mmCIF file of C-alpha atoms and ligand atoms in Angstrom:
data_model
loop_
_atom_site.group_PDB
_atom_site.id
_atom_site.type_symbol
_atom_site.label_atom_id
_atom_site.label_comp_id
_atom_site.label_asym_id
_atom_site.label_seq_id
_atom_site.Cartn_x
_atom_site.Cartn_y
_atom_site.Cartn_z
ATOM 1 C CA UNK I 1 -9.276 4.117 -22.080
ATOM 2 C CA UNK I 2 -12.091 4.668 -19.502
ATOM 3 C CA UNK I 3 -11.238 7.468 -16.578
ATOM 4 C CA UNK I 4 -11.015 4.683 -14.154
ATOM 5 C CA UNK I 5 -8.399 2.605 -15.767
ATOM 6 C CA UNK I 6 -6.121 6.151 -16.324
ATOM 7 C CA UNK I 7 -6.257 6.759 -12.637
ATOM 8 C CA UNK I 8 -4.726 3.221 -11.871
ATOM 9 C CA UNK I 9 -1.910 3.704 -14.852
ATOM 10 C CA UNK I 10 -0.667 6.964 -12.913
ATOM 11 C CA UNK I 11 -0.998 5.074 -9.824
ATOM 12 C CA UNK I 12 1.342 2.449 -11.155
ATOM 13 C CA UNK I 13 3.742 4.642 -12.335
ATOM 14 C CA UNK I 14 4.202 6.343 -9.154
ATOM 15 C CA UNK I 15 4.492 3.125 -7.528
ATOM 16 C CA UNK I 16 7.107 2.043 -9.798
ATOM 17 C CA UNK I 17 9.169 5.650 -9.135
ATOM 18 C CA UNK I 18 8.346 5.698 -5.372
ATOM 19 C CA UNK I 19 8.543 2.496 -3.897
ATOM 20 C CA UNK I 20 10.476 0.239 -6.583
ATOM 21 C CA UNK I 21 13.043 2.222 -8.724
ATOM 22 C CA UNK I 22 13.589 4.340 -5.888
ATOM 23 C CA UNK I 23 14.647 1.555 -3.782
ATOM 24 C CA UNK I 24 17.064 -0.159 -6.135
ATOM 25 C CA UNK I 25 15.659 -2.091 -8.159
ATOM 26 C CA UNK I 26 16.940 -1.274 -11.953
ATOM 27 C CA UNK I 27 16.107 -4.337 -14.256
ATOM 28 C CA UNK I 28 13.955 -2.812 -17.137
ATOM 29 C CA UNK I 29 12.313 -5.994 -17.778
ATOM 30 C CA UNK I 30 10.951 -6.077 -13.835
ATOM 31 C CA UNK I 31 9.911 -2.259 -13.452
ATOM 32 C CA UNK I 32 7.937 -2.918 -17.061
ATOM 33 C CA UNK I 33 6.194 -5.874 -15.922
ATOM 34 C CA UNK I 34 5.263 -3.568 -12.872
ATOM 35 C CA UNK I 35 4.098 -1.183 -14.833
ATOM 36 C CA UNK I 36 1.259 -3.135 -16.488
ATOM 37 C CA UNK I 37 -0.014 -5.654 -14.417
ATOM 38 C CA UNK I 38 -3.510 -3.933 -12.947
ATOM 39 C CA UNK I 39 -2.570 -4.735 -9.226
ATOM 40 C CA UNK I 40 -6.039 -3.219 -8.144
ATOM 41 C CA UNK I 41 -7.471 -6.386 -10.092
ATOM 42 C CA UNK I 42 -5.611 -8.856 -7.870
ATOM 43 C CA UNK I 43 -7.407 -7.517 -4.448
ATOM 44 C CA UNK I 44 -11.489 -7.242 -3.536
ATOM 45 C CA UNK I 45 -13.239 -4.136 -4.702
ATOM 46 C CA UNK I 46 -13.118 -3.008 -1.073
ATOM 47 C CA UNK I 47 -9.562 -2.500 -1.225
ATOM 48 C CA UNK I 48 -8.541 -1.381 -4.942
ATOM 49 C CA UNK I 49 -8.008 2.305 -3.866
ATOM 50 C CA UNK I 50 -5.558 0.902 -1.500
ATOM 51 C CA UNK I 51 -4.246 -1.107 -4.170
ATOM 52 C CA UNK I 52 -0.730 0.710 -4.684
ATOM 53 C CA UNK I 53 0.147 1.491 -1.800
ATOM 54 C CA UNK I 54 3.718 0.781 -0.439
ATOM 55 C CA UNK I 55 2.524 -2.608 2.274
ATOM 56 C CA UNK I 56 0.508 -6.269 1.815
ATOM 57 C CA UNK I 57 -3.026 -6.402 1.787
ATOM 58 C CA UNK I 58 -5.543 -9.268 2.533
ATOM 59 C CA UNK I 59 -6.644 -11.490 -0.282
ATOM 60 C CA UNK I 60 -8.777 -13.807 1.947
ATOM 61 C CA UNK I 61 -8.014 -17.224 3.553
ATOM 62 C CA UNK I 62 -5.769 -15.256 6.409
ATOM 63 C CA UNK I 63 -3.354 -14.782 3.172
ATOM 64 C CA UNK I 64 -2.056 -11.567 1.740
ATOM 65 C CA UNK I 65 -0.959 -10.250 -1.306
ATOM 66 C CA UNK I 66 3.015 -9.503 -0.737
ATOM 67 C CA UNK I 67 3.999 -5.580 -0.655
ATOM 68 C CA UNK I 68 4.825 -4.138 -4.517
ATOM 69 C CA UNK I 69 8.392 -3.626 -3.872
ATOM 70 C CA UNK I 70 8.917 -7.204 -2.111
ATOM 71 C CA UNK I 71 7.205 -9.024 -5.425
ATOM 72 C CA UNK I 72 9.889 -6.440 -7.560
ATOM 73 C CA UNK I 73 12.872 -7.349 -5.448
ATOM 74 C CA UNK I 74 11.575 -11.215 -5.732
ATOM 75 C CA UNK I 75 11.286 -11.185 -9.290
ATOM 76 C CA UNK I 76 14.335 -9.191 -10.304
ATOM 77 C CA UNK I 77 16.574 -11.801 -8.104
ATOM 78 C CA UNK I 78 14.729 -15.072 -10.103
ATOM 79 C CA UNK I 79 16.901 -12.942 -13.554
ATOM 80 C CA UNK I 80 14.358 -14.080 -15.684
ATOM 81 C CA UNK I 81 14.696 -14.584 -19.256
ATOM 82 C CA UNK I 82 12.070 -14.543 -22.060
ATOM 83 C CA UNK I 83 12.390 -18.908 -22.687
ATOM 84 C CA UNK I 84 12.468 -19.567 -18.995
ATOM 85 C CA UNK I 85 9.636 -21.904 -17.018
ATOM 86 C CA UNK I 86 9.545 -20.812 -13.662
ATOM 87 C CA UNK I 87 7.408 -22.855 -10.820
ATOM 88 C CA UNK I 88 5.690 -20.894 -7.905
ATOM 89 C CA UNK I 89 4.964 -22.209 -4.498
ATOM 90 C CA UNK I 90 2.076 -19.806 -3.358
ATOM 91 C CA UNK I 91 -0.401 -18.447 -5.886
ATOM 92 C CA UNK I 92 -2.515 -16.627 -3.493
ATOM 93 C CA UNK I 93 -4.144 -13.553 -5.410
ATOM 94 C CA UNK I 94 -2.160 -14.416 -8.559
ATOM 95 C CA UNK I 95 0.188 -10.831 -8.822
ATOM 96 C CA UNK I 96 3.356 -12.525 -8.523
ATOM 97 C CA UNK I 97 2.818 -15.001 -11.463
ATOM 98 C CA UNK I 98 1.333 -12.458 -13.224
ATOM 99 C CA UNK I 99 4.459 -10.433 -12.713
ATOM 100 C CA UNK I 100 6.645 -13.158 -13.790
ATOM 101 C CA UNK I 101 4.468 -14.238 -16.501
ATOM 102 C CA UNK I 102 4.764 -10.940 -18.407
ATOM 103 C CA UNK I 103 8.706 -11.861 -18.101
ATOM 104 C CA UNK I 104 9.251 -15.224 -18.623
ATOM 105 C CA UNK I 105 7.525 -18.170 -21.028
ATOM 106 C CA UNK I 106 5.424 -19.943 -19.370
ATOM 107 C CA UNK I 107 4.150 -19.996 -14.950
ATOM 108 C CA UNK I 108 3.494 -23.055 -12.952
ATOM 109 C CA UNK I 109 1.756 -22.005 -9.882
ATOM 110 C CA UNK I 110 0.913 -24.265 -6.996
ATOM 111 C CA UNK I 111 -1.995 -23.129 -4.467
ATOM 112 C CA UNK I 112 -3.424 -24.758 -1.401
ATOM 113 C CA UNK I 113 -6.424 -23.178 -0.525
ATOM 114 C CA UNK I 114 -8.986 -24.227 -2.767
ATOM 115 C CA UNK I 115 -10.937 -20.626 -3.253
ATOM 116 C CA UNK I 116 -7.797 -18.833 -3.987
ATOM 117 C CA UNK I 117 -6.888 -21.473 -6.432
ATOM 118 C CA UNK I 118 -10.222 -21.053 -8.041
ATOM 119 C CA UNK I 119 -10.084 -17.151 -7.786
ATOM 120 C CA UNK I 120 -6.651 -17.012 -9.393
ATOM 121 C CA UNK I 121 -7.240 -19.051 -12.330
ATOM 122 C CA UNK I 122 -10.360 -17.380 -12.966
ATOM 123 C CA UNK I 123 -8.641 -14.178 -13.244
ATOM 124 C CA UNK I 124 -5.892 -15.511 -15.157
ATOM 125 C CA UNK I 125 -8.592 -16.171 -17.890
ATOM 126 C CA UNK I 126 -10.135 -13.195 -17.461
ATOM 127 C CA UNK I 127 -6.829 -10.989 -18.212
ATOM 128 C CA UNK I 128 -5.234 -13.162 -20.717
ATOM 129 C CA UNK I 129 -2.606 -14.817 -19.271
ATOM 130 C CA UNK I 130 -2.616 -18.248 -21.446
ATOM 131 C CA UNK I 131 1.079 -19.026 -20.217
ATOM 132 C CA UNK I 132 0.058 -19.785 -16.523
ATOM 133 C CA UNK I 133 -0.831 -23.479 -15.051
ATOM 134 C CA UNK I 134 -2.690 -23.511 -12.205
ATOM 135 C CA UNK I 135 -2.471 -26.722 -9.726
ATOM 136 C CA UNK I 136 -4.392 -26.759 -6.191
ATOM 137 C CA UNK I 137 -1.712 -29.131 -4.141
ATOM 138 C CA UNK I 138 0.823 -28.726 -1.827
ATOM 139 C CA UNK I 139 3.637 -26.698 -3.239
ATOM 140 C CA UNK I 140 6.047 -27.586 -0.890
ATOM 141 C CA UNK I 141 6.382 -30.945 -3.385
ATOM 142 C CA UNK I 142 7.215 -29.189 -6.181
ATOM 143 C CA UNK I 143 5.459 -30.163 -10.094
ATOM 144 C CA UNK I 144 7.647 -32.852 -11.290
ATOM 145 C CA UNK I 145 6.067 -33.214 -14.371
ATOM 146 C CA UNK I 146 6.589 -29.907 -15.374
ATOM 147 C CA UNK I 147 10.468 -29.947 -13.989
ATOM 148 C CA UNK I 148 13.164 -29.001 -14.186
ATOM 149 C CA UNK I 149 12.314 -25.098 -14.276
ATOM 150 C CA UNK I 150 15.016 -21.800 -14.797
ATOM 151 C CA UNK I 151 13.730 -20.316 -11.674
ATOM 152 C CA UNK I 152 11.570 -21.299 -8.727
ATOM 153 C CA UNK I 153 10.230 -18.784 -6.026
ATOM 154 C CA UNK I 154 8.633 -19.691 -2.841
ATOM 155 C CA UNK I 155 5.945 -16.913 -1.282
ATOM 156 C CA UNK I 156 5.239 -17.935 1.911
ATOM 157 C CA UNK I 157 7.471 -18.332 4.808
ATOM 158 C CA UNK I 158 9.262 -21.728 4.915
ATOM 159 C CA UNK I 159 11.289 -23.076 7.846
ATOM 160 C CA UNK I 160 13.554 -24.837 5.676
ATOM 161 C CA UNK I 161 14.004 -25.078 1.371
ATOM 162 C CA UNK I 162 12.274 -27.974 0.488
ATOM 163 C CA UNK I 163 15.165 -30.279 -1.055
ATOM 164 C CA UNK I 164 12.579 -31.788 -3.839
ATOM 165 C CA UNK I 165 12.476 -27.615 -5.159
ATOM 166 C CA UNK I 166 15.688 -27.251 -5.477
ATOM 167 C CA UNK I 167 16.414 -31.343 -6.834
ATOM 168 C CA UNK I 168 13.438 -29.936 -9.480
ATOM 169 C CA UNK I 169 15.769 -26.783 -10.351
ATOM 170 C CA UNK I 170 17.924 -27.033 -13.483
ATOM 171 C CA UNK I 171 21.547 -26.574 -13.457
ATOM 172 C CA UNK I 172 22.395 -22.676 -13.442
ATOM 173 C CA UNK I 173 18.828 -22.220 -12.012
ATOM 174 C CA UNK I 174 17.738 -19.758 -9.366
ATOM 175 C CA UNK I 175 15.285 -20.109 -6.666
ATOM 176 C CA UNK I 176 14.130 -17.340 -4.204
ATOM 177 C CA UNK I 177 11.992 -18.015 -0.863
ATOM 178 C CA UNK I 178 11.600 -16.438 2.897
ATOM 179 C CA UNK I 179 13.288 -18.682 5.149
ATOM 180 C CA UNK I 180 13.305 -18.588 8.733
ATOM 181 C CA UNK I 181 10.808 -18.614 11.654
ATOM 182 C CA UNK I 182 6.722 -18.324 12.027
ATOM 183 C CA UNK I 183 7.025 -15.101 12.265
ATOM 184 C CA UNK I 184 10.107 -13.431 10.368
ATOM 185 C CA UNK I 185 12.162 -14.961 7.725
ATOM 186 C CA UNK I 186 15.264 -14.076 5.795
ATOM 187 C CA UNK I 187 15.062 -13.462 1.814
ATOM 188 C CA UNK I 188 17.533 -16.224 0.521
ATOM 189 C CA UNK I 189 18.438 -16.701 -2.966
ATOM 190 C CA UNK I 190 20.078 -19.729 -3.882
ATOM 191 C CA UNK I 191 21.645 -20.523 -7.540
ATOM 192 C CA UNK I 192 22.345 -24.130 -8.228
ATOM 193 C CA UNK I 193 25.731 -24.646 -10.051
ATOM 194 C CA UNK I 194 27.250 -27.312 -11.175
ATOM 195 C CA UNK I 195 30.175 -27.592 -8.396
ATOM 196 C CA UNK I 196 27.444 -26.748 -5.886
ATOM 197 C CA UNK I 197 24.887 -24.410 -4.555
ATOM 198 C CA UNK I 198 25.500 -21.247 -3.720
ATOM 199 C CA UNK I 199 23.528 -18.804 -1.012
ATOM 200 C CA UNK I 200 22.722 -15.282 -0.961
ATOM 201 C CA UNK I 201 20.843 -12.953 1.363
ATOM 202 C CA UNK I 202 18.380 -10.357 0.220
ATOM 203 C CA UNK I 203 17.349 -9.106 3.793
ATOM 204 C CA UNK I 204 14.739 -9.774 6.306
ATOM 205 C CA UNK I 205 11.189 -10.191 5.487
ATOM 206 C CA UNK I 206 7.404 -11.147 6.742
ATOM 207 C CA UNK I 207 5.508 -13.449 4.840
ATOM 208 C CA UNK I 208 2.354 -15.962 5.938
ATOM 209 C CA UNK I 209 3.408 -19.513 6.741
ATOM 210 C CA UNK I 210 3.660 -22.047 3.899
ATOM 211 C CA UNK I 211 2.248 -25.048 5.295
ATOM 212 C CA UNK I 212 2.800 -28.962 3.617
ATOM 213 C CA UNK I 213 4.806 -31.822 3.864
ATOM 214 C CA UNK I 214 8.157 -30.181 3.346
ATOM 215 C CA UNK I 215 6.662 -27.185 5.017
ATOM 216 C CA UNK I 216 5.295 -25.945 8.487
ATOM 217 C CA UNK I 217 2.358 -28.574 9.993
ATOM 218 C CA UNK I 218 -0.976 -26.506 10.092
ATOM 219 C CA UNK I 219 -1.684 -25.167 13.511
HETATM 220 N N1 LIG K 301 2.245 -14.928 -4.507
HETATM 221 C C1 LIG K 301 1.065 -14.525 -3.799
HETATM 222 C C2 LIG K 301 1.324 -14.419 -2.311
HETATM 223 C C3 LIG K 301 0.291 -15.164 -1.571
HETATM 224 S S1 LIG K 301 0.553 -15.426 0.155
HETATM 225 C C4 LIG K 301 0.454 -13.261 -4.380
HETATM 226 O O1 LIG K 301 1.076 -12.653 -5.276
HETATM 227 O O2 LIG K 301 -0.651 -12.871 -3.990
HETATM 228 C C5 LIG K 301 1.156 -17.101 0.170
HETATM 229 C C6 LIG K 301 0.239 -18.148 -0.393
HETATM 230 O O3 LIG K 301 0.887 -19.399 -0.235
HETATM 231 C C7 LIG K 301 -1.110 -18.291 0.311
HETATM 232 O O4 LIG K 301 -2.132 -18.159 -0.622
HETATM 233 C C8 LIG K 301 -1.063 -19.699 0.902
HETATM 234 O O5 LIG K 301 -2.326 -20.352 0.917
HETATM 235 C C9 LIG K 301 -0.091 -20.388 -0.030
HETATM 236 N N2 LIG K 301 0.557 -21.587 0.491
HETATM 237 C C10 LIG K 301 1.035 -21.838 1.728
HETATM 238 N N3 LIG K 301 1.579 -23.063 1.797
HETATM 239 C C11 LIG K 301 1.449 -23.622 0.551
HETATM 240 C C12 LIG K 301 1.816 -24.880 -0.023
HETATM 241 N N4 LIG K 301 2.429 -25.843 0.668
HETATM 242 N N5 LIG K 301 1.518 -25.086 -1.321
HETATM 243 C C13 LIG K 301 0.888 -24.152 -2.065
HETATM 244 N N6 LIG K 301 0.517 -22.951 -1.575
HETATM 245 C C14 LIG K 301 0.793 -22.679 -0.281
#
């Protein structure tokens, strides 16, 4: 392993004891996943050394790559298992499926800007990660084709959850999304049973606008 990789590997692990474990999140399968996704891959060169550090960064586009501990807190509420098919609304720089996709069986990711659709898949290539479609659309209409999924998680801020996401969610299915206002949003988890759905909080949150039909208009 070359010097440069070894630096990132203790910088991971620190992130995972600082920021993630630290904090409270405990599943084994999440804080592994965390531990070997190269994060510093998933931003520009200009900002790898900043890379692992406890906030978002910019991937471009006015978009950002969510904070480490939000994707961890994210993925451990979707309670992946190794069969599932989860669907992502918000592909971005690609870390979050990447996350998941070290977890789960197989990632369908939706993007809607066309260069970080392109950038993401490329990437996806380039590290191996066979088990995630890539789809430039408007998330915020789901992939019925692919449906129904185990999990689906939404990463950009949505007034409302799109009723087509959670139709496209199988029974005993989870989906997790920041709902609220332009600028703030609540983490809600929602787990579709079969009396009903039920609704959780996970806190308050920041993320950029998710914009589509079922979404915010643009501007
Ligand atoms: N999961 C990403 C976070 C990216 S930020 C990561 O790990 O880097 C949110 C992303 O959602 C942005 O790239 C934005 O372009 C995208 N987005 C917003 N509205 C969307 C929609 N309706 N469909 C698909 N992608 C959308």
């Amino acid at each position: 392993m070359e010097h440069e990789d070894l630096k990132y590997v203790r910088r991971r692990e620190q992130m995972v004891e600082n920021q993630i474990a630290r904090r409270g999140v405990a599943d084994p399968k999440v804080l592994r996943a965390m531990l070997t996704v190269p994060r510093h891959l998933f931003v520009s060169e200009a900002l790898r050394d900043q890379a692992y550090g406890d906030f978002p960064l910019p991937i471009g586009e006015g978009q950002t790559i969510s904070q480490p501990y939000i994707v961890a807190e994210m993925t451990q509420a979707l309670e992946l298992g190794s069969s599932d098919r989860v669907l992502e609304i918000g592909t971005g720089s690609g870390y979050q499926a990447a996350i998941i996709a070290q977890i789960a069986s197989r990632v369908f990711t939706i993007e809607r800007k066309h260069s970080l659709y392109i950038k993401a898949r490329a990437l996806f290539d380039r590290l191996g990660y066979y088990n995630i479609a890539t789809r430039y659309s408007d998330g915020t209409l789901g992939w019925k084709e692919e449906s129904p999924f185990d999990a689906v998680i939404i990463t950009a801020g949505a007034p409302e959850i799109p009723s087509v996401l959670v139709d496209q969610l199988k029974v005993g299915g989870r989906l997790v999304a920041p709902v609220g206002g332009e600028s703030s949003q609540e983490l809600v988890k929602l787990v579709k049973e079969k009396t009903g759905i039920r609704y959780m909080s996970l806190g308050g949150c920041r993320f950029v606008k998710l914009i589509g039909e079922h979404g915010w208009r643009e501007n």
